[in-house]
GROMACS .gro file of C-alpha atoms in nm:
model
  282
    1MET     CA    1   0.224  -1.403   1.694
    2SER     CA    2   0.413  -1.183   1.939
    3LEU     CA    3   0.496  -0.816   1.894
    4GLU     CA    4   0.793  -0.613   2.017
    5LEU     CA    5   0.721  -0.245   2.078
    6ILE     CA    6   0.994  -0.025   1.929
    7SER     CA    7   0.858   0.320   2.011
    8LYS     CA    8   0.542   0.514   2.092
    9ASN     CA    9   0.440   0.878   2.064
   10LYS     CA   10   0.118   1.051   2.164
   11VAL     CA   11  -0.023   1.262   1.883
   12HIS     CA   12  -0.364   1.434   1.839
   13GLY     CA   13  -0.491   1.251   2.146
   14GLY     CA   14  -0.407   0.906   2.009
   15TRP     CA   15  -0.095   0.692   1.989
   16HIS     CA   16   0.153   0.627   1.712
   17LYS     CA   17   0.340   0.303   1.780
   18ARG     CA   18   0.605   0.104   1.593
   19TYR     CA   19   0.642  -0.272   1.629
   20ARG     CA   20   0.861  -0.551   1.498
   21HIS     CA   21   0.764  -0.914   1.466
   22GLU     CA   22   0.882  -1.236   1.305
   23SER     CA   23   0.713  -1.292   0.971
   24ALA     CA   24   0.645  -1.651   0.869
   25VAL     CA   25   0.561  -1.565   0.508
   26ASN     CA   26   0.862  -1.338   0.452
   27ASN     CA   27   1.095  -1.550   0.665
   28CYS     CA   28   1.247  -1.247   0.841
   29THR     CA   29   1.179  -0.976   1.097
   30MET     CA   30   0.927  -0.718   0.977
   31THR     CA   31   0.837  -0.373   1.111
   32PHE     CA   32   0.510  -0.181   1.092
   33ALA     CA   33   0.356   0.130   1.248
   34ILE     CA   34   0.003   0.185   1.374
   35TYR     CA   35  -0.195   0.493   1.470
   36LEU     CA   36  -0.464   0.436   1.733
   37PRO     CA   37  -0.710   0.730   1.755
   38PRO     CA   38  -0.827   0.854   2.095
   39GLY     CA   39  -1.099   0.652   2.267
   40VAL     CA   40  -1.025   0.327   2.089
   41ASP     CA   41  -1.016   0.031   2.326
   42GLU     CA   42  -1.171  -0.312   2.371
   43SER     CA   43  -1.515  -0.158   2.420
   44GLN     CA   44  -1.486   0.089   2.130
   45ARG     CA   45  -1.333  -0.068   1.824
   46ALA     CA   46  -1.239   0.112   1.503
   47PRO     CA   47  -1.197   0.034   1.131
   48VAL     CA   48  -0.850   0.008   0.977
   49LEU     CA   49  -0.693   0.183   0.681
   50TYR     CA   50  -0.387  -0.004   0.552
   51TRP     CA   51  -0.126   0.221   0.393
   52LEU     CA   52   0.133   0.091   0.143
   53SER     CA   53   0.432   0.314   0.068
   54GLY     CA   54   0.644   0.354  -0.244
   55LEU     CA   55   0.995   0.276  -0.361
   56THR     CA   56   1.275   0.326  -0.104
   57CYS     CA   57   1.024   0.392   0.176
   58ASN     CA   58   0.930   0.210   0.496
   59ASP     CA   59   0.656   0.264   0.755
   60GLU     CA   60   0.810   0.591   0.877
   61ASN     CA   61   0.764   0.796   0.560
   62PHE     CA   62   0.386   0.812   0.571
   63MET     CA   63   0.357   0.840   0.947
   64GLN     CA   64   0.603   1.129   0.970
   65LYS     CA   65   0.524   1.321   0.649
   66ALA     CA   66   0.161   1.268   0.549
   67ALA     CA   67  -0.001   1.481   0.824
   68ALA     CA   68  -0.276   1.223   0.860
   69PHE     CA   69  -0.317   1.203   1.238
   70LYS     CA   70  -0.551   1.496   1.298
   71SER     CA   71  -0.813   1.371   1.054
   72ALA     CA   72  -0.765   1.009   1.159
   73ALA     CA   73  -0.830   1.112   1.520
   74GLU     CA   74  -1.143   1.306   1.427
   75LEU     CA   75  -1.275   1.026   1.204
   76GLY     CA   76  -1.186   0.744   1.443
   77LEU     CA   77  -0.966   0.561   1.193
   78ILE     CA   78  -0.685   0.325   1.281
   79ILE     CA   79  -0.400   0.352   1.028
   80VAL     CA   80  -0.151   0.070   0.973
   81ALA     CA   81   0.161   0.151   0.769
   82ALA     CA   82   0.349  -0.154   0.649
   83ASP     CA   83   0.708  -0.180   0.531
   84THR     CA   84   0.772  -0.202   0.156
   85SER     CA   85   0.981  -0.518   0.155
   86PRO     CA   86   1.141  -0.782   0.375
   87ARG     CA   87   1.459  -0.670   0.554
   88GLY     CA   88   1.772  -0.824   0.700
   89GLU     CA   89   2.123  -0.936   0.610
   90GLN     CA   90   1.990  -1.268   0.480
   91VAL     CA   91   1.738  -1.104   0.245
   92ALA     CA   92   1.849  -1.084  -0.118
   93ASP     CA   93   1.891  -0.736  -0.264
   94ASP     CA   94   1.953  -0.602  -0.613
   95LYS     CA   95   2.305  -0.702  -0.714
   96GLU     CA   96   2.394  -0.343  -0.800
   97GLY     CA   97   2.204  -0.187  -0.509
   98ALA     CA   98   1.946  -0.017  -0.731
   99TYR     CA   99   1.664   0.171  -0.560
  100ASP     CA  100   1.386   0.021  -0.775
  101PHE     CA  101   1.441  -0.349  -0.700
  102GLY     CA  102   1.519  -0.553  -0.390
  103LEU     CA  103   1.521  -0.400  -0.044
  104GLY     CA  104   1.264  -0.121  -0.020
  105ALA     CA  105   1.104  -0.231  -0.348
  106GLY     CA  106   0.904  -0.547  -0.282
  107PHE     CA  107   0.626  -0.442  -0.525
  108TYR     CA  108   0.368  -0.628  -0.313
  109VAL     CA  109   0.403  -0.951  -0.512
  110ASN     CA  110   0.474  -1.311  -0.414
  111ALA     CA  111   0.813  -1.378  -0.574
  112THR     CA  112   0.862  -1.710  -0.752
  113GLN     CA  113   1.221  -1.663  -0.872
  114ALA     CA  114   1.529  -1.755  -0.668
  115PRO     CA  115   1.671  -1.611  -0.449
  116TYR     CA  116   1.381  -1.368  -0.397
  117ASP     CA  117   1.123  -1.642  -0.344
  118GLN     CA  118   1.279  -1.715  -0.003
  119HIS     CA  119   1.163  -1.383   0.143
  120TYR     CA  120   0.968  -1.161  -0.096
  121GLN     CA  121   0.609  -1.271  -0.028
  122MET     CA  122   0.469  -0.924   0.024
  123TYR     CA  123   0.129  -0.996  -0.131
  124ASP     CA  124   0.056  -1.266   0.126
  125TYR     CA  125   0.207  -1.053   0.402
  126ILE     CA  126  -0.029  -0.760   0.336
  127ASN     CA  127  -0.331  -0.971   0.247
  128GLU     CA  128  -0.309  -1.232   0.523
  129GLU     CA  129  -0.032  -1.218   0.782
  130LEU     CA  130  -0.033  -0.851   0.879
  131PRO     CA  131  -0.415  -0.822   0.910
  132ALA     CA  132  -0.420  -1.138   1.123
  133LEU     CA  133  -0.160  -0.980   1.349
  134ILE     CA  134  -0.355  -0.653   1.373
  135ASN     CA  135  -0.681  -0.837   1.441
  136GLU     CA  136  -0.516  -1.037   1.720
  137HIS     CA  137  -0.349  -0.751   1.905
  138PHE     CA  138  -0.554  -0.434   1.847
  139PRO     CA  139  -0.917  -0.320   1.897
  140VAL     CA  140  -1.028  -0.331   1.533
  141SER     CA  141  -1.388  -0.349   1.417
  142GLY     CA  142  -1.334  -0.596   1.133
  143LYS     CA  143  -1.385  -0.335   0.861
  144GLN     CA  144  -1.086  -0.229   0.652
  145SER     CA  145  -0.982  -0.023   0.351
  146ILE     CA  146  -0.653   0.017   0.168
  147SER     CA  147  -0.451   0.304   0.021
  148GLY     CA  148  -0.098   0.374  -0.098
  149HIS     CA  149   0.145   0.585  -0.298
  150SER     CA  150   0.329   0.507  -0.622
  151MET     CA  151   0.449   0.144  -0.588
  152GLY     CA  152   0.222   0.130  -0.284
  153GLY     CA  153  -0.065   0.268  -0.491
  154HIS     CA  154  -0.009  -0.021  -0.729
  155GLY     CA  155  -0.014  -0.257  -0.431
  156ALA     CA  156  -0.330  -0.107  -0.285
  157LEU     CA  157  -0.515  -0.134  -0.616
  158VAL     CA  158  -0.404  -0.491  -0.682
  159LEU     CA  159  -0.482  -0.612  -0.331
  160GLY     CA  160  -0.811  -0.426  -0.319
  161LEU     CA  161  -0.931  -0.545  -0.659
  162ARG     CA  162  -0.827  -0.907  -0.604
  163ASN     CA  163  -0.986  -0.911  -0.257
  164SER     CA  164  -1.292  -0.694  -0.302
  165ASP     CA  165  -1.475  -0.885  -0.031
  166LYS     CA  166  -1.218  -0.771   0.227
  167PHE     CA  167  -1.188  -0.399   0.153
  168ALA     CA  168  -1.464  -0.141   0.180
  169SER     CA  169  -1.278   0.112  -0.038
  170ILE     CA  170  -0.951   0.165  -0.226
  171SER     CA  171  -0.753   0.481  -0.292
  172ALA     CA  172  -0.412   0.567  -0.430
  173PHE     CA  173  -0.180   0.861  -0.483
  174ALA     CA  174   0.011   0.854  -0.813
  175PRO     CA  175  -0.009   0.475  -0.849
  176ILE     CA  176   0.193   0.269  -1.094
  177ALA     CA  177  -0.119   0.190  -1.293
  178SER     CA  178   0.022  -0.078  -1.523
  179PRO     CA  179   0.352  -0.234  -1.410
  180THR     CA  180   0.345  -0.466  -1.712
  181ARG     CA  181   0.385  -0.157  -1.930
  182CYS     CA  182   0.642   0.064  -1.754
  183PRO     CA  183   1.016   0.036  -1.678
  184TRP     CA  184   0.980   0.009  -1.299
  185GLY     CA  185   0.725  -0.267  -1.329
  186GLU     CA  186   0.895  -0.458  -1.606
  187LYS     CA  187   1.217  -0.475  -1.405
  188ALA     CA  188   1.045  -0.579  -1.083
  189LEU     CA  189   0.809  -0.835  -1.235
  190THR     CA  190   1.090  -0.995  -1.435
  191GLY     CA  191   1.310  -1.021  -1.128
  192TYR     CA  192   1.042  -1.151  -0.892
  193LEU     CA  193   0.822  -1.356  -1.129
  194GLY     CA  194   1.037  -1.447  -1.429
  195ASN     CA  195   0.992  -1.391  -1.801
  196ASP     CA  196   0.644  -1.542  -1.846
  197LYS     CA  197   0.440  -1.225  -1.884
  198GLN     CA  198   0.115  -1.413  -1.831
  199THR     CA  199   0.211  -1.443  -1.463
  200TRP     CA  200   0.252  -1.065  -1.447
  201ARG     CA  201  -0.112  -0.995  -1.527
  202GLU     CA  202  -0.244  -1.069  -1.177
  203TYR     CA  203  -0.031  -0.780  -1.047
  204ASP     CA  204  -0.142  -0.520  -1.304
  205SER     CA  205  -0.431  -0.312  -1.168
  206SER     CA  206  -0.527  -0.169  -1.507
  207LEU     CA  207  -0.573  -0.521  -1.645
  208LEU     CA  208  -0.751  -0.639  -1.331
  209LEU     CA  209  -0.986  -0.341  -1.336
  210ALA     CA  210  -1.096  -0.414  -1.694
  211GLU     CA  211  -1.205  -0.762  -1.581
  212THR     CA  212  -1.372  -0.652  -1.256
  213ASN     CA  213  -1.746  -0.683  -1.203
  214ALA     CA  214  -1.872  -0.329  -1.154
  215GLU     CA  215  -2.118  -0.439  -0.885
  216GLN     CA  216  -1.842  -0.605  -0.682
  217CYS     CA  217  -1.576  -0.335  -0.719
  218PRO     CA  218  -1.508  -0.130  -0.405
  219PRO     CA  219  -1.528   0.251  -0.444
  220LEU     CA  220  -1.210   0.383  -0.606
  221LEU     CA  221  -1.035   0.720  -0.561
  222ILE     CA  222  -0.712   0.812  -0.744
  223SER     CA  223  -0.521   1.138  -0.699
  224GLN     CA  224  -0.250   1.233  -0.948
  225GLY     CA  225  -0.026   1.538  -0.963
  226LEU     CA  226   0.022   1.675  -1.313
  227ALA     CA  227   0.374   1.802  -1.238
  228ASP     CA  228   0.484   1.450  -1.144
  229ASP     CA  229   0.813   1.367  -1.316
  230PHE     CA  230   0.710   1.001  -1.344
  231LEU     CA  231   0.363   1.062  -1.488
  232GLN     CA  232   0.417   0.975  -1.854
  233GLN     CA  233   0.677   0.699  -1.839
  234GLN     CA  234   0.596   0.512  -1.516
  235LEU     CA  235   0.246   0.590  -1.385
  236LYS     CA  236   0.003   0.617  -1.680
  237PRO     CA  237  -0.326   0.679  -1.494
  238GLU     CA  238  -0.508   0.704  -1.828
  239LEU     CA  239  -0.483   0.324  -1.849
  240LEU     CA  240  -0.685   0.293  -1.528
  241GLN     CA  241  -0.946   0.531  -1.660
  242ALA     CA  242  -0.975   0.337  -1.986
  243SER     CA  243  -1.017   0.009  -1.798
  244ALA     CA  244  -1.277   0.159  -1.565
  245ASP     CA  245  -1.472   0.291  -1.863
  246GLU     CA  246  -1.454  -0.052  -2.031
  247ALA     CA  247  -1.586  -0.225  -1.718
  248GLY     CA  248  -1.848   0.040  -1.637
  249ILE     CA  249  -1.682   0.125  -1.305
  250ALA     CA  250  -1.718   0.472  -1.153
  251LEU     CA  251  -1.352   0.551  -1.091
  252ILE     CA  252  -1.282   0.890  -0.931
  253LEU     CA  253  -0.960   1.009  -1.097
  254GLU     CA  254  -0.861   1.357  -0.980
  255GLN     CA  255  -0.572   1.534  -1.154
  256HIS     CA  256  -0.407   1.824  -0.974
  257PRO     CA  257  -0.203   2.083  -1.166
  258GLY     CA  258   0.132   2.180  -1.014
  259TYR     CA  259   0.166   1.886  -0.773
  260ASP     CA  260   0.460   1.646  -0.794
  261HIS     CA  261   0.530   1.291  -0.668
  262SER     CA  262   0.632   1.385  -0.314
  263TYR     CA  263   0.473   1.385   0.029
  264PHE     CA  264   0.395   1.754  -0.022
  265PHE     CA  265   0.134   1.622  -0.266
  266ILE     CA  266   0.014   1.345  -0.034
  267SER     CA  267  -0.019   1.576   0.266
  268SER     CA  268  -0.225   1.819   0.057
  269PHE     CA  269  -0.498   1.563  -0.016
  270ILE     CA  270  -0.470   1.301   0.257
  271ASP     CA  271  -0.767   1.446   0.448
  272GLN     CA  272  -0.988   1.393   0.141
  273HIS     CA  273  -0.875   1.032   0.116
  274LEU     CA  274  -0.934   0.965   0.485
  275ARG     CA  275  -1.285   1.110   0.463
  276PHE     CA  276  -1.349   0.898   0.155
  277HIS     CA  277  -1.253   0.582   0.340
  278ALA     CA  278  -1.436   0.678   0.659
  279LYS     CA  279  -1.758   0.723   0.458
  280HIS     CA  280  -1.737   0.372   0.315
  281LEU     CA  281  -1.620   0.214   0.641
  282ALA     CA  282  -1.905   0.365   0.842
   0.00000   0.00000   0.00000
């Protein structure tokens, strides 16, 4: 798979680069960004943290707003920030142009409903195609972890729990903990997967966590702001805690008074999350 370099910027001794490529699974052109810490080359490889962003975002939001580069450089972590959905004129969008479905809102599922099944295969893209591309073109060590925010937190949890053999650790900021039980999730899962709610369960991290073997579960860190406007109706982190307790899993759920849903919150605690992943990737 070939890559086209869009831009590059030196930062904290390393390189932030954006690329586009043709995606076979999403049947369109996709874009991602990567941060390569200083000293990483073919003789000195590094582990990868995959970052999944939230509704309306793309790869640029995290890379420009999260203030992650300094710690990533010190810890020797490669960061890969994926897009949140397929893009292009041929890609189906919400008929009314809503922000919470369609372009920018792929929900990290494999769509089965027309016309979205032609392009929206974000689960396979993050789980298979993008890592294969990164492994082919960059000096990675073979170890990887996953993190994300909001819709991306949901994606990180689902991908991490369903592929526990691939990820050394999982973290999330303000994740959509149970998309089968919140308006954002119900809309997205209906549109992408149809009305059979049994098919929704494999994309609900709170349900997956309750059925996870505690010995096989990667270490989990969740950060949630208590001034988040979406906390009660959309996010529901208490469902994750209940599932973790049921399964005997040591979930770290940190709740922070005064913090909202924005990148001000993410940038305040991103260093903690990077250190968490670096510990388990070591």
